[in-house]
Amino acid sequence: MKKLIALFMLFGILFSPMISKAQEETEEADTVEAAPPAQDPTPVMADDDIIDEDLSFHQVIKDKFIEGDPTFMTPVLLCLILGLAVSLERIITLNLSTTNTKKLLAKVEDALETGGIEAAKDVTKNTRGPVASIFTQGLMRYSEGIDMVEKSIIAYGSVEMGRLEKGLVWISLFISLAPMLGFMGTVIGMIGAFDSIEAAGDISPSLVAGGIKIALLTTVAGLIVAIILQLFYNYCVAKIDSLVNDMEDASISLVDILVKHKLTR
């Protein structure tokens, strides 16, 4: 019996380290399984922080208009609207006044040969444009001689030129007025900035930023309007010069045709 007890004690001494190690490993595994899941170190941003959408061009213009103070920006905008309205009306009118002078002269010459002056008048009356109107006035004076035809063409040519240039003075006015209104907003904005400095008794960026921003925005708006209208104005002037040159060349050709018709009658 004593030998059996001694044998059990020997086995306990030999296997006790192994049992202790197994128990420690089991406890560590349970600890790992019971541990809470690790948190993502990446901070979660709120929706307001990550929303950064690009503004549309229309929205940007609207914001700048409001920031520039509608009191000063509205007159500049009116100059742009009225100037564009007059410019578009002039462009449409000038394009409708364009005439194929070579084709018209050929028709007038054929009408003179086949039907005489009255047939030529019908051709010019049914053709739109200042060139045809000048031809009509010249043909109406045909019975009074070639000299009277030339005087009539010159006189009526000046009338047609005045009609072509109608409205350009308004475009020129808006081109000059828009920057002036912008500069006026600049001066008033700077006055407001200096008034703020005087009232505070100290120069602080926050005090003068508003007035300077209004000054710069109104100046930029006025210059942009002037540039846009200047492009339309130059196009209209170039178109009028082209029409006037066509009228002068066609008038000379008409007189030559009438002289030829009179000599061959």
Short mmCIF file of N, CA and C in Angstrom, two decimals, residues 21-165:
data_model
loop_
_atom_site.label_atom_id
_atom_site.label_comp_id
_atom_site.label_asym_id
_atom_site.label_seq_id
_atom_site.Cartn_x
_atom_site.Cartn_y
_atom_site.Cartn_z
N LYS A 21 1.07 23.94 -17.34
CA LYS A 21 1.25 24.63 -18.64
C LYS A 21 -0.01 24.55 -19.49
N ALA A 22 -0.65 23.40 -19.49
CA ALA A 22 -1.88 23.24 -20.27
C ALA A 22 -2.98 24.14 -19.75
N GLN A 23 -3.04 24.24 -18.39
CA GLN A 23 -4.06 25.13 -17.82
C GLN A 23 -3.83 26.59 -18.19
N GLU A 24 -2.53 27.01 -18.19
CA GLU A 24 -2.20 28.39 -18.56
C GLU A 24 -2.58 28.68 -20.01
N GLU A 25 -2.29 27.72 -20.92
CA GLU A 25 -2.65 27.92 -22.33
C GLU A 25 -4.16 28.02 -22.51
N THR A 26 -4.88 27.20 -21.74
CA THR A 26 -6.34 27.24 -21.83
C THR A 26 -6.90 28.59 -21.37
N GLU A 27 -6.33 29.11 -20.27
CA GLU A 27 -6.77 30.41 -19.76
C GLU A 27 -6.47 31.53 -20.75
N GLU A 28 -5.27 31.48 -21.40
CA GLU A 28 -4.92 32.50 -22.39
C GLU A 28 -5.87 32.45 -23.58
N ALA A 29 -6.23 31.27 -24.06
CA ALA A 29 -7.16 31.15 -25.18
C ALA A 29 -8.52 31.72 -24.83
N ASP A 30 -8.99 31.43 -23.59
CA ASP A 30 -10.28 31.98 -23.18
C ASP A 30 -10.25 33.49 -23.11
N THR A 31 -9.07 34.03 -22.67
CA THR A 31 -8.94 35.49 -22.58
C THR A 31 -8.99 36.14 -23.95
N VAL A 32 -8.33 35.50 -24.93
CA VAL A 32 -8.33 36.03 -26.29
C VAL A 32 -9.71 36.00 -26.89
N GLU A 33 -10.45 34.88 -26.64
CA GLU A 33 -11.80 34.78 -27.19
C GLU A 33 -12.75 35.77 -26.53
N ALA A 34 -12.53 36.07 -25.26
CA ALA A 34 -13.43 36.98 -24.56
C ALA A 34 -13.12 38.44 -24.79
N ALA A 35 -11.94 38.73 -25.38
CA ALA A 35 -11.55 40.13 -25.59
C ALA A 35 -12.47 40.78 -26.61
N PRO A 36 -12.84 42.03 -26.43
CA PRO A 36 -13.73 42.72 -27.39
C PRO A 36 -13.00 43.00 -28.69
N PRO A 37 -13.72 43.10 -29.78
CA PRO A 37 -13.07 43.39 -31.08
C PRO A 37 -12.39 44.75 -31.07
N ALA A 38 -11.25 44.81 -31.76
CA ALA A 38 -10.48 46.05 -31.80
C ALA A 38 -11.23 47.12 -32.58
N GLN A 39 -11.13 48.37 -32.13
CA GLN A 39 -11.79 49.49 -32.79
C GLN A 39 -10.97 49.97 -33.99
N ASP A 40 -11.66 50.40 -35.05
CA ASP A 40 -10.98 50.97 -36.22
C ASP A 40 -10.38 52.32 -35.83
N PRO A 41 -9.06 52.46 -35.94
CA PRO A 41 -8.46 53.73 -35.52
C PRO A 41 -8.83 54.92 -36.40
N THR A 42 -9.38 54.64 -37.60
CA THR A 42 -9.74 55.73 -38.50
C THR A 42 -10.92 56.50 -37.96
N PRO A 43 -10.81 57.79 -37.73
CA PRO A 43 -11.93 58.56 -37.18
C PRO A 43 -13.05 58.67 -38.19
N VAL A 44 -14.25 58.60 -37.68
CA VAL A 44 -15.43 58.71 -38.53
C VAL A 44 -15.80 60.18 -38.63
N MET A 45 -15.88 60.66 -39.88
CA MET A 45 -16.19 62.07 -40.09
C MET A 45 -17.69 62.24 -40.26
N ALA A 46 -18.17 63.33 -39.78
CA ALA A 46 -19.59 63.63 -39.91
C ALA A 46 -19.91 63.99 -41.36
N ASP A 47 -21.22 63.91 -41.68
CA ASP A 47 -21.63 64.20 -43.05
C ASP A 47 -21.33 65.64 -43.44
N ASP A 48 -21.45 66.57 -42.49
CA ASP A 48 -21.20 67.97 -42.79
C ASP A 48 -19.74 68.23 -43.12
N ASP A 49 -18.84 67.34 -42.57
CA ASP A 49 -17.42 67.56 -42.82
C ASP A 49 -16.98 67.04 -44.18
N ILE A 50 -17.66 66.01 -44.68
CA ILE A 50 -17.20 65.41 -45.94
C ILE A 50 -17.95 65.94 -47.14
N ILE A 51 -19.02 66.72 -46.93
CA ILE A 51 -19.76 67.26 -48.07
C ILE A 51 -19.04 68.50 -48.57
N ASP A 52 -18.50 68.38 -49.74
CA ASP A 52 -17.79 69.52 -50.33
C ASP A 52 -18.03 69.51 -51.83
N GLU A 53 -19.23 69.82 -52.23
CA GLU A 53 -19.62 69.75 -53.63
C GLU A 53 -19.19 71.02 -54.36
N ASP A 54 -18.83 70.85 -55.60
CA ASP A 54 -18.45 72.00 -56.43
C ASP A 54 -19.70 72.78 -56.82
N LEU A 55 -19.63 74.08 -56.66
CA LEU A 55 -20.75 74.93 -57.02
C LEU A 55 -20.82 75.13 -58.52
N SER A 56 -22.02 75.27 -59.07
CA SER A 56 -22.19 75.52 -60.49
C SER A 56 -21.80 76.95 -60.82
N PHE A 57 -21.58 77.19 -62.13
CA PHE A 57 -21.19 78.53 -62.57
C PHE A 57 -22.28 79.55 -62.24
N HIS A 58 -23.53 79.14 -62.43
CA HIS A 58 -24.64 80.05 -62.13
C HIS A 58 -24.66 80.41 -60.64
N GLN A 59 -24.42 79.41 -59.78
CA GLN A 59 -24.42 79.68 -58.35
C GLN A 59 -23.27 80.58 -57.94
N VAL A 60 -22.11 80.38 -58.57
CA VAL A 60 -20.95 81.23 -58.26
C VAL A 60 -21.23 82.68 -58.63
N ILE A 61 -21.81 82.89 -59.83
CA ILE A 61 -22.15 84.25 -60.26
C ILE A 61 -23.17 84.88 -59.31
N LYS A 62 -24.14 84.08 -58.90
CA LYS A 62 -25.17 84.59 -57.98
C LYS A 62 -24.55 84.99 -56.65
N ASP A 63 -23.65 84.15 -56.13
CA ASP A 63 -23.01 84.47 -54.85
C ASP A 63 -22.16 85.73 -54.96
N LYS A 64 -21.41 85.86 -56.05
CA LYS A 64 -20.58 87.05 -56.21
C LYS A 64 -21.43 88.30 -56.38
N PHE A 65 -22.57 88.15 -57.03
CA PHE A 65 -23.47 89.30 -57.19
C PHE A 65 -23.96 89.78 -55.83
N ILE A 66 -24.32 88.83 -54.96
CA ILE A 66 -24.80 89.20 -53.63
C ILE A 66 -23.66 89.76 -52.78
N GLU A 67 -22.47 89.15 -52.89
CA GLU A 67 -21.34 89.63 -52.11
C GLU A 67 -20.91 91.03 -52.53
N GLY A 68 -21.10 91.35 -53.81
CA GLY A 68 -20.72 92.67 -54.29
C GLY A 68 -21.71 93.77 -53.96
N ASP A 69 -22.78 93.42 -53.26
CA ASP A 69 -23.82 94.37 -52.86
C ASP A 69 -24.74 94.69 -54.06
N PRO A 70 -25.97 94.16 -54.05
CA PRO A 70 -26.90 94.42 -55.17
C PRO A 70 -27.12 95.89 -55.46
N THR A 71 -26.90 96.75 -54.48
CA THR A 71 -27.09 98.19 -54.72
C THR A 71 -26.17 98.70 -55.82
N PHE A 72 -24.95 98.18 -55.87
CA PHE A 72 -23.98 98.62 -56.88
C PHE A 72 -23.95 97.67 -58.09
N MET A 73 -24.27 96.40 -57.87
CA MET A 73 -24.19 95.43 -58.96
C MET A 73 -25.40 95.49 -59.89
N THR A 74 -26.56 95.90 -59.37
CA THR A 74 -27.76 95.94 -60.21
C THR A 74 -27.64 96.92 -61.38
N PRO A 75 -27.15 98.16 -61.19
CA PRO A 75 -26.99 99.05 -62.34
C PRO A 75 -26.03 98.49 -63.40
N VAL A 76 -24.98 97.82 -62.95
CA VAL A 76 -24.05 97.20 -63.91
C VAL A 76 -24.75 96.09 -64.69
N LEU A 77 -25.56 95.30 -64.00
CA LEU A 77 -26.31 94.24 -64.67
C LEU A 77 -27.31 94.80 -65.66
N LEU A 78 -27.95 95.90 -65.33
CA LEU A 78 -28.89 96.54 -66.26
C LEU A 78 -28.17 97.03 -67.52
N CYS A 79 -26.97 97.55 -67.35
CA CYS A 79 -26.18 97.97 -68.51
C CYS A 79 -25.90 96.79 -69.43
N LEU A 80 -25.59 95.64 -68.84
CA LEU A 80 -25.33 94.45 -69.64
C LEU A 80 -26.58 93.99 -70.38
N ILE A 81 -27.71 93.95 -69.69
CA ILE A 81 -28.95 93.48 -70.31
C ILE A 81 -29.39 94.40 -71.45
N LEU A 82 -29.42 95.70 -71.17
CA LEU A 82 -29.85 96.65 -72.20
C LEU A 82 -28.86 96.70 -73.36
N GLY A 83 -27.57 96.66 -73.05
CA GLY A 83 -26.56 96.66 -74.11
C GLY A 83 -26.66 95.44 -75.00
N LEU A 84 -26.87 94.27 -74.40
CA LEU A 84 -27.02 93.05 -75.20
C LEU A 84 -28.29 93.09 -76.05
N ALA A 85 -29.36 93.65 -75.50
CA ALA A 85 -30.61 93.74 -76.26
C ALA A 85 -30.42 94.60 -77.51
N VAL A 86 -29.80 95.76 -77.34
CA VAL A 86 -29.56 96.64 -78.49
C VAL A 86 -28.58 95.98 -79.48
N SER A 87 -27.57 95.32 -78.96
CA SER A 87 -26.56 94.69 -79.82
C SER A 87 -27.18 93.58 -80.66
N LEU A 88 -27.99 92.74 -80.04
CA LEU A 88 -28.63 91.65 -80.79
C LEU A 88 -29.59 92.18 -81.85
N GLU A 89 -30.32 93.24 -81.49
CA GLU A 89 -31.23 93.84 -82.48
C GLU A 89 -30.47 94.39 -83.69
N ARG A 90 -29.33 95.03 -83.43
CA ARG A 90 -28.51 95.57 -84.51
C ARG A 90 -27.90 94.46 -85.35
N ILE A 91 -27.44 93.41 -84.71
CA ILE A 91 -26.82 92.31 -85.45
C ILE A 91 -27.83 91.64 -86.37
N ILE A 92 -29.04 91.41 -85.87
CA ILE A 92 -30.08 90.79 -86.70
C ILE A 92 -30.45 91.71 -87.86
N THR A 93 -30.61 93.00 -87.58
CA THR A 93 -30.97 93.95 -88.63
C THR A 93 -29.89 94.06 -89.70
N LEU A 94 -28.64 94.12 -89.27
CA LEU A 94 -27.55 94.25 -90.23
C LEU A 94 -27.40 93.00 -91.09
N ASN A 95 -27.59 91.84 -90.49
CA ASN A 95 -27.50 90.60 -91.28
C ASN A 95 -28.64 90.50 -92.29
N LEU A 96 -29.83 90.97 -91.91
CA LEU A 96 -30.94 90.97 -92.85
C LEU A 96 -30.75 92.01 -93.96
N SER A 97 -29.94 93.03 -93.69
CA SER A 97 -29.70 94.07 -94.69
C SER A 97 -28.64 93.68 -95.71
N THR A 98 -27.97 92.58 -95.48
CA THR A 98 -26.93 92.14 -96.41
C THR A 98 -27.56 91.66 -97.71
N THR A 99 -27.05 92.15 -98.82
CA THR A 99 -27.58 91.82 -100.15
C THR A 99 -26.46 91.34 -101.06
N ASN A 100 -26.78 90.38 -101.89
CA ASN A 100 -25.84 89.94 -102.91
C ASN A 100 -25.88 90.96 -104.06
N THR A 101 -24.96 91.93 -104.03
CA THR A 101 -25.01 93.05 -104.98
C THR A 101 -24.76 92.60 -106.42
N LYS A 102 -23.90 91.63 -106.62
CA LYS A 102 -23.63 91.15 -107.98
C LYS A 102 -24.88 90.54 -108.60
N LYS A 103 -25.58 89.74 -107.82
CA LYS A 103 -26.81 89.12 -108.32
C LYS A 103 -27.88 90.18 -108.58
N LEU A 104 -27.97 91.19 -107.69
CA LEU A 104 -28.96 92.25 -107.87
C LEU A 104 -28.67 93.08 -109.11
N LEU A 105 -27.42 93.41 -109.34
CA LEU A 105 -27.05 94.19 -110.52
C LEU A 105 -27.36 93.41 -111.80
N ALA A 106 -27.12 92.12 -111.76
CA ALA A 106 -27.43 91.30 -112.95
C ALA A 106 -28.93 91.30 -113.22
N LYS A 107 -29.75 91.21 -112.17
CA LYS A 107 -31.20 91.23 -112.36
C LYS A 107 -31.67 92.58 -112.89
N VAL A 108 -31.09 93.67 -112.33
CA VAL A 108 -31.48 95.00 -112.79
C VAL A 108 -31.12 95.20 -114.26
N GLU A 109 -29.94 94.75 -114.65
CA GLU A 109 -29.51 94.91 -116.05
C GLU A 109 -30.40 94.09 -116.98
N ASP A 110 -30.76 92.89 -116.58
CA ASP A 110 -31.66 92.08 -117.41
C ASP A 110 -33.04 92.72 -117.51
N ALA A 111 -33.52 93.29 -116.39
CA ALA A 111 -34.83 93.93 -116.40
C ALA A 111 -34.83 95.17 -117.28
N LEU A 112 -33.74 95.93 -117.28
CA LEU A 112 -33.64 97.11 -118.14
C LEU A 112 -33.68 96.71 -119.61
N GLU A 113 -33.05 95.61 -119.93
CA GLU A 113 -33.01 95.19 -121.33
C GLU A 113 -34.34 94.62 -121.80
N THR A 114 -35.07 93.98 -120.89
CA THR A 114 -36.32 93.33 -121.29
C THR A 114 -37.55 94.19 -121.05
N GLY A 115 -37.59 94.89 -119.89
CA GLY A 115 -38.81 95.62 -119.55
C GLY A 115 -38.62 97.10 -119.28
N GLY A 116 -37.40 97.58 -119.34
CA GLY A 116 -37.16 98.99 -119.14
C GLY A 116 -37.07 99.36 -117.65
N ILE A 117 -37.21 100.66 -117.39
CA ILE A 117 -37.04 101.20 -116.05
C ILE A 117 -38.07 100.64 -115.08
N GLU A 118 -39.30 100.51 -115.52
CA GLU A 118 -40.35 100.02 -114.62
C GLU A 118 -40.07 98.59 -114.17
N ALA A 119 -39.58 97.76 -115.05
CA ALA A 119 -39.23 96.39 -114.67
C ALA A 119 -38.06 96.37 -113.69
N ALA A 120 -37.11 97.28 -113.90
CA ALA A 120 -35.97 97.37 -112.96
C ALA A 120 -36.44 97.84 -111.59
N LYS A 121 -37.41 98.77 -111.57
CA LYS A 121 -37.95 99.23 -110.29
C LYS A 121 -38.63 98.08 -109.54
N ASP A 122 -39.35 97.25 -110.27
CA ASP A 122 -40.02 96.12 -109.62
C ASP A 122 -38.99 95.18 -108.99
N VAL A 123 -37.87 95.00 -109.66
CA VAL A 123 -36.84 94.11 -109.11
C VAL A 123 -36.27 94.69 -107.81
N THR A 124 -35.95 95.98 -107.82
CA THR A 124 -35.35 96.59 -106.62
C THR A 124 -36.35 96.71 -105.47
N LYS A 125 -37.61 96.98 -105.79
CA LYS A 125 -38.61 97.09 -104.74
C LYS A 125 -38.88 95.76 -104.05
N ASN A 126 -38.73 94.67 -104.77
CA ASN A 126 -38.97 93.35 -104.21
C ASN A 126 -37.73 92.76 -103.53
N THR A 127 -36.67 93.53 -103.48
CA THR A 127 -35.43 93.09 -102.82
C THR A 127 -35.21 93.95 -101.58
N ARG A 128 -34.93 93.31 -100.47
CA ARG A 128 -34.72 94.05 -99.22
C ARG A 128 -33.25 94.42 -99.07
N GLY A 129 -33.03 95.44 -98.25
CA GLY A 129 -31.67 95.88 -98.00
C GLY A 129 -31.45 97.31 -98.45
N PRO A 130 -30.44 97.97 -97.90
CA PRO A 130 -30.17 99.36 -98.26
C PRO A 130 -29.71 99.53 -99.71
N VAL A 131 -29.02 98.55 -100.25
CA VAL A 131 -28.54 98.66 -101.64
C VAL A 131 -29.73 98.72 -102.59
N ALA A 132 -30.71 97.85 -102.37
CA ALA A 132 -31.90 97.86 -103.22
C ALA A 132 -32.68 99.15 -103.05
N SER A 133 -32.74 99.69 -101.85
CA SER A 133 -33.45 100.96 -101.63
C SER A 133 -32.77 102.11 -102.38
N ILE A 134 -31.45 102.13 -102.38
CA ILE A 134 -30.71 103.16 -103.11
C ILE A 134 -30.95 103.02 -104.61
N PHE A 135 -30.96 101.78 -105.09
CA PHE A 135 -31.24 101.56 -106.51
C PHE A 135 -32.61 102.08 -106.89
N THR A 136 -33.60 101.84 -106.01
CA THR A 136 -34.96 102.31 -106.29
C THR A 136 -35.02 103.82 -106.41
N GLN A 137 -34.35 104.52 -105.48
CA GLN A 137 -34.33 105.98 -105.53
C GLN A 137 -33.63 106.49 -106.80
N GLY A 138 -32.56 105.84 -107.18
CA GLY A 138 -31.86 106.26 -108.40
C GLY A 138 -32.68 106.02 -109.65
N LEU A 139 -33.37 104.88 -109.73
CA LEU A 139 -34.20 104.58 -110.91
C LEU A 139 -35.39 105.53 -111.00
N MET A 140 -35.90 105.98 -109.85
CA MET A 140 -37.02 106.91 -109.88
C MET A 140 -36.62 108.27 -110.46
N ARG A 141 -35.33 108.62 -110.45
CA ARG A 141 -34.83 109.88 -110.99
C ARG A 141 -34.23 109.72 -112.39
N TYR A 142 -34.44 108.58 -112.96
CA TYR A 142 -33.80 108.30 -114.25
C TYR A 142 -34.27 109.27 -115.34
N SER A 143 -35.52 109.64 -115.28
CA SER A 143 -36.06 110.52 -116.31
C SER A 143 -35.48 111.94 -116.23
N GLU A 144 -34.88 112.30 -115.10
CA GLU A 144 -34.32 113.63 -114.92
C GLU A 144 -32.84 113.70 -115.29
N GLY A 145 -32.27 112.61 -115.73
CA GLY A 145 -30.90 112.62 -116.18
C GLY A 145 -29.97 111.87 -115.23
N ILE A 146 -28.79 111.51 -115.76
CA ILE A 146 -27.83 110.73 -114.99
C ILE A 146 -27.29 111.53 -113.81
N ASP A 147 -27.09 112.83 -114.00
CA ASP A 147 -26.59 113.66 -112.90
C ASP A 147 -27.54 113.64 -111.71
N MET A 148 -28.82 113.70 -111.99
CA MET A 148 -29.80 113.66 -110.90
C MET A 148 -29.84 112.29 -110.25
N VAL A 149 -29.60 111.26 -111.03
CA VAL A 149 -29.54 109.90 -110.47
C VAL A 149 -28.38 109.79 -109.48
N GLU A 150 -27.23 110.33 -109.85
CA GLU A 150 -26.06 110.28 -108.97
C GLU A 150 -26.31 111.05 -107.67
N LYS A 151 -26.90 112.25 -107.78
CA LYS A 151 -27.18 113.05 -106.58
C LYS A 151 -28.19 112.33 -105.68
N SER A 152 -29.17 111.71 -106.28
CA SER A 152 -30.18 110.99 -105.50
C SER A 152 -29.57 109.80 -104.77
N ILE A 153 -28.67 109.11 -105.46
CA ILE A 153 -28.01 107.94 -104.85
C ILE A 153 -27.14 108.37 -103.67
N ILE A 154 -26.40 109.48 -103.86
CA ILE A 154 -25.52 109.97 -102.78
C ILE A 154 -26.33 110.41 -101.58
N ALA A 155 -27.42 111.16 -101.84
CA ALA A 155 -28.25 111.68 -100.75
C ALA A 155 -28.93 110.55 -99.98
N TYR A 156 -29.51 109.62 -100.71
CA TYR A 156 -30.22 108.53 -100.05
C TYR A 156 -29.24 107.54 -99.41
N GLY A 157 -28.01 107.49 -99.94
CA GLY A 157 -26.99 106.65 -99.31
C GLY A 157 -26.67 107.13 -97.90
N SER A 158 -26.64 108.45 -97.71
CA SER A 158 -26.40 108.99 -96.37
C SER A 158 -27.54 108.65 -95.42
N VAL A 159 -28.76 108.66 -95.95
CA VAL A 159 -29.92 108.29 -95.12
C VAL A 159 -29.83 106.84 -94.69
N GLU A 160 -29.48 105.95 -95.62
CA GLU A 160 -29.36 104.53 -95.29
C GLU A 160 -28.21 104.28 -94.31
N MET A 161 -27.14 105.02 -94.44
CA MET A 161 -26.03 104.86 -93.50
C MET A 161 -26.47 105.24 -92.08
N GLY A 162 -27.26 106.32 -91.97
CA GLY A 162 -27.78 106.71 -90.66
C GLY A 162 -28.67 105.64 -90.07
N ARG A 163 -29.46 104.98 -90.89
CA ARG A 163 -30.31 103.89 -90.40
C ARG A 163 -29.48 102.70 -89.93
N LEU A 164 -28.41 102.42 -90.64
CA LEU A 164 -27.55 101.31 -90.24
C LEU A 164 -26.86 101.58 -88.91
N GLU A 165 -26.49 102.82 -88.68
CA GLU A 165 -25.77 103.18 -87.45
C GLU A 165 -26.72 103.45 -86.28
#
